[in-house]
Short mmCIF file of C-alpha atoms and ligand atoms in Angstrom, two decimals:
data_model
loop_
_atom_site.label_atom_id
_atom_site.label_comp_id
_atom_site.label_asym_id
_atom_site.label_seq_id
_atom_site.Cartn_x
_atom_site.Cartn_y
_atom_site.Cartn_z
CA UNK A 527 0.00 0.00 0.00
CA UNK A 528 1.23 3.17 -0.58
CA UNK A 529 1.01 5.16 3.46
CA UNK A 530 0.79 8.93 3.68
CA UNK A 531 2.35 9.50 7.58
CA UNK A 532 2.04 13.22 9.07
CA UNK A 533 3.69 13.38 12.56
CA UNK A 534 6.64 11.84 12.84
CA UNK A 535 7.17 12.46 16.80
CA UNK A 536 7.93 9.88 19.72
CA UNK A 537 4.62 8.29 18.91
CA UNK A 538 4.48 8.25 15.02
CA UNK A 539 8.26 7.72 13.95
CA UNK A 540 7.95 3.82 15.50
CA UNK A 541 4.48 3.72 14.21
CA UNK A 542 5.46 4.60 10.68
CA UNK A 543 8.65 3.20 10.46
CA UNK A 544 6.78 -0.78 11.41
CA UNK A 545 4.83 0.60 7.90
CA UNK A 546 7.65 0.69 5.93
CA UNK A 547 9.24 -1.97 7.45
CA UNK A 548 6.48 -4.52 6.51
CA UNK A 549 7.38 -3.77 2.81
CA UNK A 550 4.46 -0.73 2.58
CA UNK A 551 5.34 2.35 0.90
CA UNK A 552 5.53 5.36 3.28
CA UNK A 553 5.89 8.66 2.80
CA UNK A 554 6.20 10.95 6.08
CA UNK A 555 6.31 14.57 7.05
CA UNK A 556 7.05 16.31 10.01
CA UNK A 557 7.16 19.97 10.53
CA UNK A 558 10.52 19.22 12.14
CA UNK A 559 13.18 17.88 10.27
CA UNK A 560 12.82 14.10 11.41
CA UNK A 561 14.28 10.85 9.40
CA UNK A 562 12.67 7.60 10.19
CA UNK A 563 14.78 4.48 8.73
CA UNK A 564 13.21 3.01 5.41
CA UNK A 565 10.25 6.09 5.44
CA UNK A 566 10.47 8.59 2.60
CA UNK A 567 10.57 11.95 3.97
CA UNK A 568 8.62 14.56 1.79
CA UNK A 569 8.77 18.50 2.47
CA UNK A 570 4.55 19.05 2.86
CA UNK A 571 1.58 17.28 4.27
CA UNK A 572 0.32 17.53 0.75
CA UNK A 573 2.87 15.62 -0.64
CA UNK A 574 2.76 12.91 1.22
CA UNK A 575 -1.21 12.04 0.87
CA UNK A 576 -0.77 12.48 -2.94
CA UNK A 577 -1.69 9.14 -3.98
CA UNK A 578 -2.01 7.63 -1.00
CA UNK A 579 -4.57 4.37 -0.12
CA UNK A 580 -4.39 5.80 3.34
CA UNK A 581 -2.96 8.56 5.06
CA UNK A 582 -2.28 8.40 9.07
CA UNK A 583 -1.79 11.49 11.01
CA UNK A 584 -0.66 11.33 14.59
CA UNK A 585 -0.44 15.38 16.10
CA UNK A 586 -0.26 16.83 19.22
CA UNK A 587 -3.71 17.57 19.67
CA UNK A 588 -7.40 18.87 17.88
CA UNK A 589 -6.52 22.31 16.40
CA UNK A 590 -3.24 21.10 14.65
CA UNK A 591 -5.47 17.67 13.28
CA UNK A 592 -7.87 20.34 12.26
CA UNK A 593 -5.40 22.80 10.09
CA UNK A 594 -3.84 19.42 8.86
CA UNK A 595 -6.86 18.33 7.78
CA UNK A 596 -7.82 20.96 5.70
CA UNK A 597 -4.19 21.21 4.05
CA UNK A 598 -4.76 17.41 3.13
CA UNK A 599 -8.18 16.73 2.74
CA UNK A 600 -8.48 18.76 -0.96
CA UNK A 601 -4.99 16.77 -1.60
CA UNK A 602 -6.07 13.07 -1.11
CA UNK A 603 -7.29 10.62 -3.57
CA UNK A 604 -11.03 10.03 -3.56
CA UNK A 605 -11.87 6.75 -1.61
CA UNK A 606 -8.59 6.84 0.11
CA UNK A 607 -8.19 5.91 4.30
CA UNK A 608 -8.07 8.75 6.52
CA UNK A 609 -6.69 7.39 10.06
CA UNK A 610 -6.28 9.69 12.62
CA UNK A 611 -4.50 7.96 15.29
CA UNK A 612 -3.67 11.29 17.46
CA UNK A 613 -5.78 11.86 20.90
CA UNK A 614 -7.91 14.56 19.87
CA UNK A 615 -11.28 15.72 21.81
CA UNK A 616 -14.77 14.37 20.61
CA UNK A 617 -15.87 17.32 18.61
CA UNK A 618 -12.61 17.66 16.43
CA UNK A 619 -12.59 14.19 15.52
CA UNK A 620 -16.28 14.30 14.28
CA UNK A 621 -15.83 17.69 12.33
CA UNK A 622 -12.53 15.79 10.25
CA UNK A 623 -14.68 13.09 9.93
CA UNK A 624 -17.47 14.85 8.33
CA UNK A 625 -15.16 17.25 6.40
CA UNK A 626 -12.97 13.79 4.78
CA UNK A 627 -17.00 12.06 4.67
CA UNK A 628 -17.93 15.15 2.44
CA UNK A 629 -14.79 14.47 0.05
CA UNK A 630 -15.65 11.19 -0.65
CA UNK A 631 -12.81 9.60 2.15
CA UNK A 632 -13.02 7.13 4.53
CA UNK A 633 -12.24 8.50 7.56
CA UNK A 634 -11.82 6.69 11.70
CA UNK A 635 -10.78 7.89 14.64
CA UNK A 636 -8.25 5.53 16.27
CA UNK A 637 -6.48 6.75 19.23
CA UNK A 638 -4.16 4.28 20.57
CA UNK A 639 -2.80 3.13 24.29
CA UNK A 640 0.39 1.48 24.70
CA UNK A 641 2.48 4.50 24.84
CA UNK A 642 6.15 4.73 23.31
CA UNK A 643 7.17 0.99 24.07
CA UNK A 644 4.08 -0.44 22.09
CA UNK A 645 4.33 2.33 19.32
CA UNK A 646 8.42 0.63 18.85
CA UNK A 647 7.29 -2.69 19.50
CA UNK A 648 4.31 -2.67 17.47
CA UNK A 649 1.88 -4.04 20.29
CA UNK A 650 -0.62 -0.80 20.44
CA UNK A 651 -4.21 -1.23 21.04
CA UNK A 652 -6.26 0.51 18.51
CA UNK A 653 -9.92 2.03 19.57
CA UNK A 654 -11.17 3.18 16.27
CA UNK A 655 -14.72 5.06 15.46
CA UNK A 656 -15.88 5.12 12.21
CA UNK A 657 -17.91 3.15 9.45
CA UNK A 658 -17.14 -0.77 8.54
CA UNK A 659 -15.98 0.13 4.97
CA UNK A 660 -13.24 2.53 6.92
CA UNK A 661 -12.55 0.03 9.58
CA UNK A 662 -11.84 -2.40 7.26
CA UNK A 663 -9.59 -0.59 5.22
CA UNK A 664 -7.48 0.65 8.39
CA UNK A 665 -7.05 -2.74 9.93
CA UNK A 666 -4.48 -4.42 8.06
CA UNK A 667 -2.42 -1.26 9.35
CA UNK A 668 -3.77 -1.52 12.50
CA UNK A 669 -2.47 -6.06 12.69
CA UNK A 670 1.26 -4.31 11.55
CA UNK A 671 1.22 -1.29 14.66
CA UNK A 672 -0.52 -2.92 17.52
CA UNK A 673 -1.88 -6.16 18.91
CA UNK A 674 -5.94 -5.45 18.84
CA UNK A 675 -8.27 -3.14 17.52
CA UNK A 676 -11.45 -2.42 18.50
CA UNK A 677 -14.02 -0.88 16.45
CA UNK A 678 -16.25 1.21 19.19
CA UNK A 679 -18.72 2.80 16.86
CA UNK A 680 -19.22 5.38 14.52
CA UNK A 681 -17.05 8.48 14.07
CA UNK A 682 -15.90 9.95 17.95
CA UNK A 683 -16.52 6.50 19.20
CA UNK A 684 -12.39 5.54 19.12
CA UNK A 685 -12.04 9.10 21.17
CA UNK A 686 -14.58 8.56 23.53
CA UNK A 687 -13.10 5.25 24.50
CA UNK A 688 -9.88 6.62 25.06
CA UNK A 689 -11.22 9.24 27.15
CA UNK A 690 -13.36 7.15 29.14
CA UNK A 691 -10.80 4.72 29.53
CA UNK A 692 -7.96 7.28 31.03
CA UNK A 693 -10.50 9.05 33.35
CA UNK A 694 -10.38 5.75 35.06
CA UNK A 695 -6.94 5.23 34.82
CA UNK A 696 -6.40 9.06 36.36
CA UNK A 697 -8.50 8.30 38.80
CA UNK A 698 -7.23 5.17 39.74
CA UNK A 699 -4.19 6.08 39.90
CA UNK A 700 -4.73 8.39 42.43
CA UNK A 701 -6.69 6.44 44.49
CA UNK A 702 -4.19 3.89 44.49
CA UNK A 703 -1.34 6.90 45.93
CA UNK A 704 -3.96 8.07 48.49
CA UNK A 705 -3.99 4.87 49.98
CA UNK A 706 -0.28 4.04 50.05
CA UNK A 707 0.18 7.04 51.43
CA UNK A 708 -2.91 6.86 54.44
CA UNK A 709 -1.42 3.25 54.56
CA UNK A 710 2.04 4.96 55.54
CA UNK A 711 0.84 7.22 58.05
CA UNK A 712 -1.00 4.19 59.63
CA UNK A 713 2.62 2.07 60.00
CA UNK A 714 1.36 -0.61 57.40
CA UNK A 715 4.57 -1.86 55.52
CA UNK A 716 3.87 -0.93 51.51
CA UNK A 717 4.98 -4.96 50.55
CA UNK A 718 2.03 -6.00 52.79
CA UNK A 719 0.08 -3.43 51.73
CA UNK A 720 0.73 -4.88 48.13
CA UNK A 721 0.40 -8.13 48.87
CA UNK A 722 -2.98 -7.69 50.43
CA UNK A 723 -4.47 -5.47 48.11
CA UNK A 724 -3.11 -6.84 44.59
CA UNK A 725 -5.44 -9.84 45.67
CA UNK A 726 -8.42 -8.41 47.06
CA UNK A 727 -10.79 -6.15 45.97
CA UNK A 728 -9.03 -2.90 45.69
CA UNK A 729 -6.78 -4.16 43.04
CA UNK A 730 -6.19 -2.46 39.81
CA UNK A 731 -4.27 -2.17 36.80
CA UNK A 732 -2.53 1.39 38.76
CA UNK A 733 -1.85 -1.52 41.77
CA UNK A 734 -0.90 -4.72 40.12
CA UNK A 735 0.65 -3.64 36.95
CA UNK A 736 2.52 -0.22 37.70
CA UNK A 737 2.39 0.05 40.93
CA UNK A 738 3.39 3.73 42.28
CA UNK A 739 5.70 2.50 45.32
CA UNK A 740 9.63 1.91 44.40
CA UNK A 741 10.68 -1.72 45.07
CA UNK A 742 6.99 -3.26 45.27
CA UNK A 743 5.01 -5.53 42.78
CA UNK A 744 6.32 -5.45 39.10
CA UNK A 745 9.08 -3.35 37.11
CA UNK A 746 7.35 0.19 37.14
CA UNK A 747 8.52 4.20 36.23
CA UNK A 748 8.23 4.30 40.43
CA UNK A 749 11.76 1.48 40.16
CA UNK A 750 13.30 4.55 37.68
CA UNK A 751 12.81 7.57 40.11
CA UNK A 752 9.46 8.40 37.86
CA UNK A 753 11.01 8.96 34.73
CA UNK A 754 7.76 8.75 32.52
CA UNK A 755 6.17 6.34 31.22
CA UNK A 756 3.28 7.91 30.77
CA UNK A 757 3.92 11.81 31.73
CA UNK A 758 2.10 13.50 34.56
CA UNK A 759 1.36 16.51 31.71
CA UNK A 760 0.01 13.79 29.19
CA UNK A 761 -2.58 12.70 31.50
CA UNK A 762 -3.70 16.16 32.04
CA UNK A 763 -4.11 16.85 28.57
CA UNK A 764 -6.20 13.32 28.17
CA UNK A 765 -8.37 14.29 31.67
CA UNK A 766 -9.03 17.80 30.17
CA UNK A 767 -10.32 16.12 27.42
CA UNK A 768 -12.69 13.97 29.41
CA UNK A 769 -14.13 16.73 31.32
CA UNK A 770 -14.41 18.60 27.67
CA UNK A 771 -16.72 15.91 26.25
CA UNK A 772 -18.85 15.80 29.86
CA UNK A 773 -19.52 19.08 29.55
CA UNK A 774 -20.61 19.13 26.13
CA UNK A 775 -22.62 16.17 26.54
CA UNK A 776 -23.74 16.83 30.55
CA UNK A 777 -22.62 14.34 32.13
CA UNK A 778 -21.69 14.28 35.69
CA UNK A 779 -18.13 13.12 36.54
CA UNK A 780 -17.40 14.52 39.82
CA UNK A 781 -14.04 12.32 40.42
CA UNK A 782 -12.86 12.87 36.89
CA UNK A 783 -13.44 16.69 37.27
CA UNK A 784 -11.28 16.47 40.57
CA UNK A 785 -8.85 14.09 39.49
CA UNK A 786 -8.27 16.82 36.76
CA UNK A 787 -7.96 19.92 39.10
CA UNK A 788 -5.32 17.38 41.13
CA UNK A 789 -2.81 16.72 38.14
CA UNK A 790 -3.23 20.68 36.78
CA UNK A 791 -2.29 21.31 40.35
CA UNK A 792 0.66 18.68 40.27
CA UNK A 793 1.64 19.86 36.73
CA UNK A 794 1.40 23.20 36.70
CA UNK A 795 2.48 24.51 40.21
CA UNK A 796 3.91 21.58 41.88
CA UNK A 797 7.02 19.61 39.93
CA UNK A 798 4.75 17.24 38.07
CA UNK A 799 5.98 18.26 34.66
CA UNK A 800 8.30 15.30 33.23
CA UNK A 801 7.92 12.85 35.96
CA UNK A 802 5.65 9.86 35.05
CA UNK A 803 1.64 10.33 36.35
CA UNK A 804 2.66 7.73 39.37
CA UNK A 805 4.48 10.31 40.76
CA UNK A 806 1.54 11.32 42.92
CA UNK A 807 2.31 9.17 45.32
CA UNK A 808 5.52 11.10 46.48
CA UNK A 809 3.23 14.38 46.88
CA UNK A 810 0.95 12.45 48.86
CA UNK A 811 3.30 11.44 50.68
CA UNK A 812 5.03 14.44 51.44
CA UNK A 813 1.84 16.66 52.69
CA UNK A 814 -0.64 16.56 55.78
CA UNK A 815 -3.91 16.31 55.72
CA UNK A 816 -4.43 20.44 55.21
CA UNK A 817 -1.67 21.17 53.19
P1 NAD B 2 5.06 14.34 19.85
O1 NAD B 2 4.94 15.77 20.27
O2 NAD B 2 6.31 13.60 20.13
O3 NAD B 2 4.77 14.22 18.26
C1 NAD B 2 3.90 15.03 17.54
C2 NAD B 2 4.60 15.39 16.23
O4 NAD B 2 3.72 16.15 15.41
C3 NAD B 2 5.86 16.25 16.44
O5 NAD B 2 6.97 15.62 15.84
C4 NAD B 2 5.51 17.57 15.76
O6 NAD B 2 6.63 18.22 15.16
C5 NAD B 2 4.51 17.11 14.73
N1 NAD B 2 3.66 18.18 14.22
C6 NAD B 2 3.08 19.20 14.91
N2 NAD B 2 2.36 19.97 14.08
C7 NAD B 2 2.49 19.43 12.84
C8 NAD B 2 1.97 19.78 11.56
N3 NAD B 2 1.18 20.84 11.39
N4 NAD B 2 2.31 19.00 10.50
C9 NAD B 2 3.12 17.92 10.66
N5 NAD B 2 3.64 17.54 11.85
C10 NAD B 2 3.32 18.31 12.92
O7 NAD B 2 3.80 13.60 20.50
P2 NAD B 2 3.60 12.00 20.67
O8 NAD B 2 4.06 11.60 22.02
O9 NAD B 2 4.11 11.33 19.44
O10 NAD B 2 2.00 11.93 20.70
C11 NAD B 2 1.21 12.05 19.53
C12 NAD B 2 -0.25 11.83 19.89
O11 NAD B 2 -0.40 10.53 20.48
C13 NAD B 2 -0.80 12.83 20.91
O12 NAD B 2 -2.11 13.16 20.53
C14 NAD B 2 -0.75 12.06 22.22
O13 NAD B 2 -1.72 12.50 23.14
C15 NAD B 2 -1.03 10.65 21.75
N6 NAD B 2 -0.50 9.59 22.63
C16 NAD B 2 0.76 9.67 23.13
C17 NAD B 2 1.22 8.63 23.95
C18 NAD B 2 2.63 8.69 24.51
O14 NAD B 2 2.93 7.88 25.40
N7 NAD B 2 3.50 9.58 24.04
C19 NAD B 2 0.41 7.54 24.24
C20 NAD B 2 -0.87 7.47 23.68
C21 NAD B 2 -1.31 8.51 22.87
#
C-alpha cells in the first residue's frame, strides 16, 4: 500500500517506520526535520497524501489535526483511508470526519494506548470510530502497529473510548497513591500493603501492573525515580479532554473533574511536569492532611 504518515514524533516515527518496514510504501512529514529508517521523507503534508490508499496522522492535539486536515483533505485521492490515530477531543474528531465524509474519504478515529514501548514494538491497542468500509480498510495497518483493535462505533466512538478509559486510569491512579500514602501514616509496611491489596478487591491495573511504590510488585517508572512512562502533563491533557466531552454532553463526573484539578495542580504549580503520572504518590506522601 502506498502510506501517507504526518507526525513523525515519539509516537508516530515507531508507528510509521513498522509501515515501511512490513514492505508498505511510506511517505512521512514532520514539521521538524525528522528521518525515520526506510520512510520517505517529503517536504509538505500535501505531498505525502498524494496518492495515497491511506494517510495516518498522529499530532499533538485537535486544532493542529484540524489545520492538517484541511491542508490534506483537498490533496487526497477520492476513496482513500483517513486514520487519525492522534488523541484529539470528541468534537474535532467528528468535524474531520465529516469534512474527509464530504470528500468522498473514509475516515476513523483511532487513538491508541500502549504509549512509546508499544508504538516501537508494534503491540498498540487501537480504539477506532468510524464506518465498517473505513474500519476495514485501516485494519491491516492496525495487525502491523498494535496487537488489537477495536471498532467502538461510529465516528468519535475511538475518542470517547480513550477518554473514558484514562478518566479511570487518572482516577485510579490516584486512588491507588492516596492509599499508600494513608497506609504509611497508619505504620502498614507498603509490601504488605501490596500483597494484600493486589489480591483483594481494591486491586487495579494502577496496583498490580505499575504500581506507584519503588521496590513493590512489578518493574514500574516508580523502580526509575518516575522517569515517565506515561507523563504527569500527558494525563492532564487526556483528563481535560474527558471533562471537555462531559460538559458538552452533561454528564456528571465529579471524580474525573477532581482528578483533573489534582494533576493541573501537580503539573502546573507543583514539579509534576516530566515525571511519570505515578508520581503522585511522592506528593501524597510528602503533605498533611491540610496542606
Ligand atoms: P510528539 O509531540 O512527540 O509528536 C507530535 C509530532 O507532530 C511532532 O513531531 C511535531 O513536530 C509534529 N507536528 C506538529 N504539528 C504538525 C503539523 N502541522 N504538520 C506535521 N507535523 C506536525 O507527541 P507523541 O508523544 O508522538 O503523541 C502524539 C499523539 O499521540 C498525541 O495526541 C498524544 O496525546 C497521543 N498519545 C501519546 C502517547 C505517549 O505515550 N507519548 C500515548 C498514547 C497517545
Amino acid at each position: 500500500m502506498k502510506i501517507g504518515f504526518i507526525g513523525l514524533g515519539n509516537m508516530g516515527a515507531p508507528m510509521a517506520a513498522n509501515l515501511a518496514g512490513a514492505g508498505h510504501e511510506v511517505r512521512g512529514f514532520d514539521t521538524l526535520d525528522v528521518s525515520v529508517q526506510d520512510v520517505i521523507k517529503v517536504s509538505s503534508a500535501a505531498e505525502a497524501v498524494a496518492g495515497a490508499d491511506i494517510v495516518i496522522t498522529m499530532l499533538p492535539n485537535g486544532d493542529i489535526l484540524r489545520a492538517v486536515a484541511a491542508e490534506i483533505i483537498p490533496a487526497m485521492e477520492y476513496g482513500a483511508g483517513f486514520v487519525d490515530c492522534s488523541t484529539v477531543d470528541v468534537e474535532s474528531a467528528r468535524d474531520v470526519a465529516a469534512d474527509a465524509k464530504h470528500a468522498g474519504l473514509h475516515p476513523v478515529d483511532a487513538p491508541v494506548s500502549g504509549g512509546i514501548g508499544g508504538a516501537s514494538a508494534g503491540t498498540l491497542t487501537f480504539m477506532a470510530g468510524g464506518s465498517e468500509e473505513a474500519f476495514s480498510k485501516a485494519d491491516p495497518l492496525f495487525e502491523i502497529m498494535g496487537q488489537k483493535a477495536v471498532h467502538c462505533g461510529e465516528s468519535g466512538a475511538g475518542q470517547a473510548a480513550k477518554i473514558c478509559n484514562n478518566m479511570i486510569l487518572g482516577i485510579t491512579m490516584i486512588g491507588t497513591c492516596e492509599a499508600f500514602a494513608l497506609a504509611d501514616k497508619l505504620g502498614l509496611d507498603r509490601q504488605k500493603m501490596f500483597d494484600v491489596v493486589s489480591t483483594s478487591s481494591g486491586y487495579s491495573w494502577t496496583m498490580n501492573a505499575y504500581c506507584p511504590a519503588p521496590g513493590i510488585g512489578p518493574q514500574s517508572p516508580a523502580d526509575n525515580d518516575y522517569k515517565p512512562g506515561f507523563a504527569a502533563e500527558l494525563m492532564l491533557k487526556d483528563l481535560r479532554l474527558s471533562q471537555q466531552a462531559a460538559e458538552a454532553s452533561d454528564a456528571d463526573t465529579p471524580l474525573g473533574h477532581h482528578a483533573t484539578d489534582l494533576y493541573a495542580t501537580f503539573v502546573e504549580q507543583e514539579d509534576g511536569l516530566g515525571q511519570d503520572f505515578s508520581a503522585m504518590l511522592p506528593r501524597f506522601e510528602k503533605r498533611s492532611r491540610d496542606a
